[in-house]
Short mmCIF file of C-alpha atoms in Angstrom, two decimals:
data_model
loop_
_atom_site.label_atom_id
_atom_site.label_comp_id
_atom_site.label_asym_id
_atom_site.label_seq_id
_atom_site.Cartn_x
_atom_site.Cartn_y
_atom_site.Cartn_z
CA CYS A 1 -53.27 49.08 22.61
CA VAL A 2 -51.33 46.27 22.17
CA LEU A 3 -49.98 47.77 18.72
CA TYR A 4 -49.08 50.56 20.52
CA LEU A 5 -46.82 48.99 23.04
CA LYS A 6 -45.00 46.88 19.96
CA LEU A 7 -44.10 50.13 18.25
CA CYS A 8 -43.26 51.75 21.38
CA ALA A 9 -40.94 49.19 22.36
CA LEU A 10 -39.84 48.68 18.47
CA ALA A 11 -38.86 52.52 18.97
CA SER A 12 -37.05 52.52 22.30
CA CYS A 13 -34.77 49.54 20.25
CA TRP A 14 -33.97 51.51 17.46
CA ARG A 15 -32.94 54.58 19.80
CA LYS A 16 -30.51 52.52 21.50
CA GLU A 17 -29.19 51.13 18.61
CA LEU A 18 -28.87 54.27 16.93
CA LEU A 19 -27.10 55.43 19.99
CA LEU A 20 -24.65 52.52 19.90
CA VAL A 21 -23.45 53.00 16.47
CA LYS A 22 -22.64 56.62 17.21
CA TYR A 23 -20.76 55.75 19.87
CA GLU A 24 -19.13 52.71 17.98
CA MET A 25 -18.45 55.32 15.06
CA GLU A 26 -16.55 57.69 17.49
CA TRP A 27 -14.53 55.04 18.99
CA THR A 28 -13.46 53.68 15.32
CA VAL A 29 -12.08 57.30 14.86
CA ARG A 30 -10.26 57.49 17.88
CA TYR A 31 -8.82 53.91 17.06
CA PHE A 32 -7.63 54.92 13.73
CA LYS A 33 -6.06 58.46 15.30
CA HIS A 34 -4.45 56.49 17.99
CA ASN A 35 -2.71 54.31 15.69
CA HIS A 36 -1.62 57.46 13.75
CA ASP A 37 -0.24 59.07 16.73
CA ILE A 38 1.55 55.78 17.70
CA TRP A 39 3.15 55.18 13.86
CA VAL A 40 4.18 59.18 14.00
CA ASP A 41 5.73 58.67 17.29
CA ARG A 42 7.67 55.18 16.07
CA SER A 43 8.57 57.21 13.03
CA SER A 44 10.61 59.75 15.13
CA ASP A 45 12.57 57.16 17.19
CA SER A 46 13.92 55.00 14.65
CA SER A 47 16.46 54.61 12.20
CA LEU A 48 16.26 55.83 8.24
CA LYS A 49 14.22 52.63 6.79
CA ALA A 50 11.98 52.32 9.76
CA THR A 51 11.03 55.61 9.67
CA ALA A 52 9.80 55.43 5.99
CA TYR A 53 8.31 52.20 7.28
CA ALA A 54 6.10 54.12 10.09
CA ARG A 55 5.07 56.89 7.44
CA CYS A 56 3.67 54.75 5.27
CA LYS A 57 1.62 53.06 7.80
CA ALA A 58 0.57 56.28 9.45
CA ALA A 59 -0.49 57.86 6.34
CA PRO A 60 -3.37 55.43 5.56
CA VAL A 61 -4.21 55.17 8.75
CA LEU A 62 -5.06 58.84 9.24
CA ALA A 63 -6.88 58.69 5.95
CA ALA A 64 -9.16 55.96 6.92
CA GLY A 65 -10.09 57.65 10.55
CA SER A 66 -10.75 60.81 8.68
CA GLY A 67 -13.44 59.57 6.38
CA GLY A 68 -12.04 60.04 3.45
#
């Protein structure tokens, strides 16, 4: 009986951990997409040099956020 209760508690902990990890993955993707949008906006509002820099910053952010 005690072993069963321990296993139930352990399973519950793992379910909670899985839920948290899924949310953290979603938050990470949103973070990268948000940063991409920021750099794209900055690229359209700036001088030629700043635009080039902003585009260079936006490209890897989107690639990292897309998972590949």
